[in-house]
């Protein structure tokens, strides 16, 4: 777990990476409190700490440009400006595609970040591509003024990387987030050149994601059937040691058409793996538990198996009102 509540932004710099490259010449130190809070939120608010990556190279890790630049900063902090320019230049060379937007590149060095209760240095790299209009409202001696400011929303998802210095004898820990799925190729593979540390976590996570996606998109299932299948999917992953797609289909689905079976196999076959319990815990937070209706009513469902769902929730159609309805059975309110 990474705790940045007591962290300190010791220096930062901003470059522009786009059709051209504008390199900042000065790093800023000890920003005022509100600015430091904004940069901290920008860097850490959306990061996924549960999936860890590491730098790699096919022959020699020192030939990985980002590994060399970042470890150079960790070893010698007065090289921050020079190495940040190298990082921006490397990102510029990795961004040669018309669909990759221009944007500012924030690079910040944080200290006193707690990793498993141990203080670490952390380098945050954030590519900010979208700007918004904000209203700057001021009250100066009881005189109100309002100005429009073209700025960056620090709560909005950006392409970002957080690199934790694990010490001279260990590889840095890398965590990333991309704004769009399509950005993974250029951000993860071409720019950072990283790979997952725990392959079982990675594949289990992707398998659960694809199974969930199939169930929710399949129009032949009712909402209650979808809830039951999602719960049976979680039960399968909890109870099995390995994910095998044909075994999963046999144990979770009562009946699957051959075309449906092919869709499931094609989407999750590459993710067959030993099952990671950590990935299951992560998935449980996102698996659907609600039936949302167009009347702004939501039905929260925590029933574990599909048979119970069908026994407790009944769906029907009222011809008098020409509307669908749910009938819910229970013994008493709690």
CSV table of C-alpha atoms in Angstrom, one decimal:
chain,number,residue,atom,x,y,z
A,1,UNK,CA,0.0,0.0,0.0
A,2,UNK,CA,1.3,3.5,-0.9
A,3,UNK,CA,0.4,6.3,1.6
A,4,UNK,CA,1.1,9.8,0.3
A,5,UNK,CA,-0.8,11.7,3.1
A,6,UNK,CA,2.5,12.9,4.6
A,7,UNK,CA,4.4,13.2,1.4
A,8,UNK,CA,6.4,16.2,0.3
A,9,UNK,CA,6.8,17.4,-3.3
A,10,UNK,CA,10.4,18.4,-3.3
A,11,UNK,CA,10.7,19.5,-7.0
A,12,UNK,CA,8.7,19.4,-10.2
A,13,UNK,CA,9.0,20.5,-13.8
A,14,UNK,CA,6.6,20.8,-16.7
A,15,UNK,CA,7.4,20.2,-20.4
A,16,UNK,CA,5.2,20.3,-23.5
A,17,UNK,CA,5.1,17.2,-25.7
A,18,UNK,CA,3.2,17.2,-29.0
A,19,UNK,CA,3.9,18.0,-32.6
A,20,UNK,CA,6.8,19.9,-31.2
A,21,UNK,CA,8.8,19.6,-28.0
A,22,UNK,CA,9.1,22.5,-25.5
A,23,UNK,CA,11.4,21.6,-22.6
A,24,UNK,CA,11.2,23.4,-19.3
A,25,UNK,CA,14.5,24.9,-18.2
A,26,UNK,CA,13.7,25.3,-14.5
A,27,UNK,CA,12.5,23.0,-11.8
A,28,UNK,CA,10.4,24.4,-9.0
A,29,UNK,CA,10.9,23.5,-5.4
A,30,UNK,CA,8.7,23.7,-2.3
A,31,UNK,CA,5.4,24.8,-3.9
A,32,UNK,CA,2.9,26.6,-1.8
A,33,UNK,CA,0.4,24.4,0.0
A,34,UNK,CA,-2.6,24.5,-2.4
A,35,UNK,CA,-0.4,23.9,-5.4
A,36,UNK,CA,1.3,21.0,-3.8
A,37,UNK,CA,-2.1,19.5,-2.8
A,38,UNK,CA,-3.2,19.9,-6.5
A,39,UNK,CA,-0.1,18.2,-7.9
A,40,UNK,CA,-0.4,15.4,-5.3
A,41,UNK,CA,-4.0,14.8,-6.3
A,42,UNK,CA,-3.0,14.9,-10.0
A,43,UNK,CA,-0.3,12.3,-9.5
A,44,UNK,CA,-2.0,9.8,-7.1
A,45,UNK,CA,-5.8,10.2,-7.3
A,46,UNK,CA,-6.5,7.7,-10.0
A,47,UNK,CA,-3.5,5.4,-9.7
A,48,UNK,CA,-4.1,1.6,-9.4
A,49,UNK,CA,-1.7,0.3,-6.7
A,50,UNK,CA,-3.0,-3.3,-6.9
A,51,UNK,CA,-1.3,-4.1,-10.1
A,52,UNK,CA,2.5,-3.7,-10.1
A,53,UNK,CA,4.8,-3.4,-13.1
A,54,UNK,CA,8.6,-3.4,-13.5
A,55,UNK,CA,11.0,-2.1,-16.2
A,56,UNK,CA,12.5,-4.7,-18.5
A,57,UNK,CA,14.7,-5.2,-21.5
A,58,UNK,CA,15.3,-8.2,-23.6
A,59,UNK,CA,19.1,-8.2,-23.0
A,60,UNK,CA,20.2,-5.6,-20.6
A,61,UNK,CA,18.0,-3.6,-18.2
A,62,UNK,CA,20.3,-0.6,-18.5
A,63,UNK,CA,19.3,-0.3,-22.2
A,64,UNK,CA,15.8,0.5,-21.1
A,65,UNK,CA,15.8,4.3,-21.4
A,66,UNK,CA,13.2,5.0,-18.8
A,67,UNK,CA,14.8,2.7,-16.2
A,68,UNK,CA,18.1,4.6,-16.7
A,69,UNK,CA,16.6,8.1,-16.5
A,70,UNK,CA,14.5,7.4,-13.4
A,71,UNK,CA,17.1,5.5,-11.5
A,72,UNK,CA,19.4,8.3,-12.3
A,73,UNK,CA,17.1,10.8,-10.6
A,74,UNK,CA,16.8,8.5,-7.5
A,75,UNK,CA,20.5,8.1,-7.2
A,76,UNK,CA,21.3,11.8,-7.9
A,77,UNK,CA,18.5,14.2,-7.4
A,78,UNK,CA,20.4,17.2,-8.8
A,79,UNK,CA,20.2,15.4,-12.2
A,80,UNK,CA,16.4,15.9,-12.0
A,81,UNK,CA,16.2,18.6,-14.7
A,82,UNK,CA,18.5,16.8,-17.2
A,83,UNK,CA,16.8,13.5,-16.7
A,84,UNK,CA,13.3,15.0,-16.9
A,85,UNK,CA,14.2,16.4,-20.3
A,86,UNK,CA,15.4,12.9,-21.4
A,87,UNK,CA,12.0,11.5,-20.3
A,88,UNK,CA,10.1,14.2,-22.2
A,89,UNK,CA,12.2,13.6,-25.3
A,90,UNK,CA,11.7,9.9,-25.1
A,91,UNK,CA,7.9,10.3,-24.7
A,92,UNK,CA,8.0,12.6,-27.8
A,93,UNK,CA,9.7,9.8,-29.8
A,94,UNK,CA,7.1,7.3,-28.5
A,95,UNK,CA,4.1,9.5,-29.4
A,96,UNK,CA,4.4,9.4,-33.2
A,97,UNK,CA,0.8,8.7,-34.0
A,98,UNK,CA,-1.9,11.2,-35.1
A,99,UNK,CA,-4.4,10.0,-32.5
A,100,UNK,CA,-2.0,10.9,-29.6
A,101,UNK,CA,-2.8,14.4,-28.4
A,102,UNK,CA,-0.5,17.2,-27.6
A,103,UNK,CA,-0.2,18.0,-23.9
A,104,UNK,CA,1.8,19.1,-20.9
A,105,UNK,CA,4.1,16.6,-19.1
A,106,UNK,CA,4.3,17.0,-15.4
A,107,UNK,CA,7.2,15.3,-13.6
A,108,UNK,CA,7.4,15.5,-9.9
A,109,UNK,CA,9.7,14.1,-7.2
A,110,UNK,CA,8.0,13.2,-4.0
A,111,UNK,CA,9.6,12.3,-0.7
A,112,UNK,CA,8.3,10.7,2.5
A,113,UNK,CA,5.8,8.5,0.7
A,114,UNK,CA,5.1,5.4,2.8
A,115,UNK,CA,5.4,2.0,1.1
A,116,UNK,CA,4.5,-0.7,3.6
A,117,UNK,CA,5.2,1.9,6.4
A,118,UNK,CA,8.7,2.6,5.0
A,119,UNK,CA,9.6,6.1,3.6
A,120,UNK,CA,10.3,6.1,-0.1
A,121,UNK,CA,11.1,8.5,-2.9
A,122,UNK,CA,8.5,8.5,-5.7
A,123,UNK,CA,8.6,9.9,-9.2
A,124,UNK,CA,5.3,10.8,-10.7
A,125,UNK,CA,4.9,11.3,-14.5
A,126,UNK,CA,1.6,12.7,-15.8
A,127,UNK,CA,0.7,13.5,-19.4
A,128,UNK,CA,-2.2,16.1,-19.4
A,129,UNK,CA,-4.0,16.4,-22.7
A,130,UNK,CA,-7.3,18.1,-22.0
A,131,UNK,CA,-8.0,21.5,-20.6
A,132,UNK,CA,-11.2,22.9,-19.2
A,133,UNK,CA,-12.7,26.4,-18.5
A,134,UNK,CA,-12.9,27.2,-14.8
A,135,UNK,CA,-14.4,30.3,-13.1
A,136,UNK,CA,-12.0,32.2,-10.8
A,137,UNK,CA,-14.3,34.0,-8.4
A,138,UNK,CA,-12.6,36.5,-6.0
A,139,UNK,CA,-13.9,38.8,-3.3
A,140,UNK,CA,-11.4,41.7,-2.9
A,141,UNK,CA,-12.5,44.2,-0.3
A,142,UNK,CA,-16.2,43.4,-0.8
A,143,UNK,CA,-15.8,43.7,-4.6
A,144,UNK,CA,-16.6,40.6,-6.5
A,145,UNK,CA,-14.8,39.7,-9.7
A,146,UNK,CA,-15.2,36.6,-12.0
A,147,UNK,CA,-12.7,35.5,-14.6
A,148,UNK,CA,-12.6,32.5,-16.9
A,149,UNK,CA,-9.4,30.4,-16.7
A,150,UNK,CA,-8.2,27.8,-19.1
A,151,UNK,CA,-6.8,25.1,-16.8
A,152,UNK,CA,-6.4,21.4,-16.0
A,153,UNK,CA,-8.8,19.4,-13.9
A,154,UNK,CA,-6.6,17.6,-11.4
A,155,UNK,CA,-9.3,15.0,-10.7
A,156,UNK,CA,-9.6,14.0,-14.3
A,157,UNK,CA,-8.0,10.8,-15.6
A,158,UNK,CA,-4.8,11.3,-17.4
A,159,UNK,CA,-2.0,9.0,-18.6
A,160,UNK,CA,0.2,8.6,-15.6
A,161,UNK,CA,3.0,6.6,-14.0
A,162,UNK,CA,4.1,6.4,-10.4
A,163,UNK,CA,7.5,4.9,-9.8
A,164,UNK,CA,8.6,4.0,-6.3
A,165,UNK,CA,12.3,3.9,-5.4
A,166,UNK,CA,12.8,0.4,-3.8
A,167,UNK,CA,16.5,0.9,-3.0
A,168,UNK,CA,19.8,0.4,-4.8
A,169,UNK,CA,19.5,-3.4,-4.8
A,170,UNK,CA,15.9,-3.6,-6.1
A,171,UNK,CA,14.1,-2.7,-9.3
A,172,UNK,CA,11.7,0.3,-8.9
A,173,UNK,CA,8.0,-0.5,-8.5
A,174,UNK,CA,5.9,0.9,-11.3
A,175,UNK,CA,2.2,1.7,-11.3
A,176,UNK,CA,0.3,3.1,-14.2
A,177,UNK,CA,-3.1,4.4,-15.4
A,178,UNK,CA,-4.1,5.2,-18.9
A,179,UNK,CA,-6.9,7.4,-20.0
A,180,UNK,CA,-8.1,5.1,-22.8
A,181,UNK,CA,-7.5,1.4,-23.5
A,182,UNK,CA,-5.9,2.4,-26.8
A,183,UNK,CA,-3.2,4.4,-24.9
A,184,UNK,CA,-1.7,1.2,-23.3
A,185,UNK,CA,0.4,0.4,-26.4
A,186,UNK,CA,2.3,3.7,-26.5
A,187,UNK,CA,2.3,4.5,-22.8
A,188,UNK,CA,3.1,1.1,-21.3
A,189,UNK,CA,5.0,-0.6,-24.1
A,190,UNK,CA,6.7,2.1,-26.2
A,191,UNK,CA,7.2,4.8,-23.6
A,192,UNK,CA,7.8,3.0,-20.2
A,193,UNK,CA,8.6,-0.5,-21.5
A,194,UNK,CA,7.3,-2.3,-18.5
A,195,UNK,CA,5.8,-5.7,-17.7
A,196,UNK,CA,3.5,-7.0,-15.0
A,197,UNK,CA,5.2,-8.4,-11.9
A,198,UNK,CA,2.4,-10.9,-11.0
A,199,UNK,CA,1.3,-12.5,-14.2
A,200,UNK,CA,-1.4,-14.6,-12.4
A,201,UNK,CA,-3.0,-11.4,-11.0
A,202,UNK,CA,-2.9,-9.7,-14.4
A,203,UNK,CA,-4.5,-12.7,-16.2
A,204,UNK,CA,-7.1,-13.3,-13.5
A,205,UNK,CA,-8.1,-9.7,-13.5
A,206,UNK,CA,-8.5,-9.7,-17.3
A,207,UNK,CA,-10.4,-13.0,-17.3
A,208,UNK,CA,-12.9,-11.6,-14.7
A,209,UNK,CA,-13.2,-8.4,-16.7
A,210,UNK,CA,-14.0,-10.2,-20.0
A,211,UNK,CA,-16.4,-12.6,-18.3
A,212,UNK,CA,-18.2,-9.7,-16.7
A,213,UNK,CA,-18.3,-7.8,-20.0
A,214,UNK,CA,-19.8,-10.8,-21.9
A,215,UNK,CA,-22.6,-11.4,-19.2
A,216,UNK,CA,-23.6,-7.7,-19.1
A,217,UNK,CA,-23.7,-7.3,-22.9
A,218,UNK,CA,-25.6,-10.6,-23.6
A,219,UNK,CA,-29.1,-9.4,-24.4
A,220,UNK,CA,-30.7,-12.8,-24.0
A,221,UNK,CA,-30.2,-12.7,-20.2
A,222,UNK,CA,-32.6,-10.8,-17.9
A,223,UNK,CA,-31.2,-8.5,-15.3
A,224,UNK,CA,-31.7,-11.1,-12.6
A,225,UNK,CA,-30.1,-13.7,-14.7
A,226,UNK,CA,-27.1,-11.4,-15.2
A,227,UNK,CA,-26.8,-10.9,-11.5
A,228,UNK,CA,-26.9,-14.6,-10.8
A,229,UNK,CA,-24.3,-15.3,-13.5
A,230,UNK,CA,-22.0,-12.7,-12.1
A,231,UNK,CA,-22.2,-14.2,-8.7
A,232,UNK,CA,-21.7,-17.7,-10.0
A,233,UNK,CA,-18.6,-16.4,-11.9
A,234,UNK,CA,-17.2,-15.0,-8.7
A,235,UNK,CA,-17.9,-18.3,-6.9
A,236,UNK,CA,-16.1,-20.2,-9.6
A,237,UNK,CA,-13.0,-18.1,-9.3
A,238,UNK,CA,-13.2,-18.3,-5.5
A,239,UNK,CA,-13.5,-22.1,-5.5
A,240,UNK,CA,-11.1,-23.1,-8.3
A,241,UNK,CA,-7.3,-23.0,-8.3
A,242,UNK,CA,-7.0,-22.5,-12.0
A,243,UNK,CA,-9.1,-20.7,-14.6
A,244,UNK,CA,-9.9,-23.0,-17.5
A,245,UNK,CA,-12.4,-21.5,-19.9
A,246,UNK,CA,-14.3,-24.7,-20.9
A,247,UNK,CA,-14.5,-25.7,-17.2
A,248,UNK,CA,-15.8,-22.2,-16.4
A,249,UNK,CA,-18.5,-22.4,-19.1
A,250,UNK,CA,-19.6,-25.9,-17.9
A,251,UNK,CA,-19.9,-24.9,-14.2
A,252,UNK,CA,-21.4,-21.4,-14.6
A,253,UNK,CA,-23.8,-21.6,-17.5
A,254,UNK,CA,-26.7,-24.0,-17.6
A,255,UNK,CA,-27.0,-23.7,-21.4
A,256,UNK,CA,-24.9,-21.9,-23.9
A,257,UNK,CA,-25.4,-21.7,-27.7
A,258,UNK,CA,-22.4,-22.7,-29.7
A,259,UNK,CA,-22.0,-19.2,-31.0
A,260,UNK,CA,-22.1,-17.8,-27.5
A,261,UNK,CA,-19.6,-20.4,-26.3
A,262,UNK,CA,-17.2,-19.3,-29.1
A,263,UNK,CA,-17.5,-15.7,-28.0
A,264,UNK,CA,-16.6,-16.5,-24.5
A,265,UNK,CA,-13.7,-18.8,-25.5
A,266,UNK,CA,-12.2,-16.2,-27.9
A,267,UNK,CA,-12.4,-13.4,-25.4
A,268,UNK,CA,-10.9,-15.2,-22.3
A,269,UNK,CA,-8.9,-18.2,-23.6
A,270,UNK,CA,-5.6,-16.1,-23.5
A,271,UNK,CA,-6.1,-15.5,-19.8
A,272,UNK,CA,-6.2,-19.1,-18.6
A,273,UNK,CA,-4.0,-19.1,-15.5
A,274,UNK,CA,-3.6,-20.0,-11.8
A,275,UNK,CA,-6.2,-17.9,-10.0
A,276,UNK,CA,-5.1,-14.9,-8.0
A,277,UNK,CA,-7.1,-14.3,-4.8
A,278,UNK,CA,-6.0,-10.6,-4.8
A,279,UNK,CA,-7.5,-10.2,-8.2
A,280,UNK,CA,-10.8,-11.7,-7.0
A,281,UNK,CA,-10.9,-9.3,-4.1
A,282,UNK,CA,-10.4,-6.4,-6.5
A,283,UNK,CA,-13.2,-7.7,-8.9
A,284,UNK,CA,-15.7,-8.1,-6.1
A,285,UNK,CA,-15.7,-4.3,-5.7
A,286,UNK,CA,-16.8,-3.7,-9.2
A,287,UNK,CA,-19.1,-6.6,-10.1
A,288,UNK,CA,-22.7,-5.5,-10.6
A,289,UNK,CA,-24.9,-5.7,-7.5
A,290,UNK,CA,-27.7,-3.4,-8.6
A,291,UNK,CA,-30.7,-3.4,-11.0
A,292,UNK,CA,-31.2,0.2,-12.2
A,293,UNK,CA,-34.6,1.2,-13.4
A,294,UNK,CA,-35.7,4.2,-15.5
A,295,UNK,CA,-37.8,5.4,-12.6
A,296,UNK,CA,-34.6,6.3,-10.7
A,297,UNK,CA,-35.1,3.3,-8.5
A,298,UNK,CA,-32.2,0.9,-7.8
A,299,UNK,CA,-32.5,-2.6,-6.4
A,300,UNK,CA,-29.4,-3.7,-4.4
A,301,UNK,CA,-28.9,-7.5,-4.6
A,302,UNK,CA,-26.3,-9.4,-2.6
A,303,UNK,CA,-27.7,-12.9,-3.1
A,304,UNK,CA,-24.9,-15.3,-3.9
A,305,UNK,CA,-26.4,-17.9,-6.3
A,306,UNK,CA,-28.7,-17.6,-9.3
A,307,UNK,CA,-31.3,-20.0,-8.0
A,308,UNK,CA,-31.9,-17.8,-4.9
A,309,UNK,CA,-32.1,-14.7,-7.2
A,310,UNK,CA,-34.8,-16.2,-9.3
A,311,UNK,CA,-36.7,-17.4,-6.1
A,312,UNK,CA,-36.6,-13.9,-4.4
A,313,UNK,CA,-37.0,-11.6,-7.4
A,314,UNK,CA,-39.8,-12.0,-10.0
A,315,UNK,CA,-40.1,-9.9,-13.1
A,316,UNK,CA,-43.4,-9.4,-15.0
A,317,UNK,CA,-45.5,-7.1,-17.2
A,318,UNK,CA,-48.6,-5.3,-16.0
A,319,UNK,CA,-51.0,-5.0,-19.0
A,320,UNK,CA,-53.2,-2.4,-17.2
A,321,UNK,CA,-50.4,0.1,-16.8
A,322,UNK,CA,-48.3,-1.2,-19.8
A,323,UNK,CA,-45.2,-1.3,-17.6
A,324,UNK,CA,-42.7,-3.9,-16.4
A,325,UNK,CA,-42.5,-4.7,-12.7
A,326,UNK,CA,-40.3,-6.5,-10.1
A,327,UNK,CA,-41.9,-8.5,-7.3
A,328,UNK,CA,-39.5,-9.0,-4.3
A,329,UNK,CA,-40.2,-11.7,-1.7
A,330,UNK,CA,-39.0,-11.5,1.9
A,331,UNK,CA,-39.9,-12.6,5.4
A,332,UNK,CA,-39.3,-9.4,7.3
A,333,UNK,CA,-37.6,-6.0,7.2
A,334,UNK,CA,-34.3,-5.7,8.9
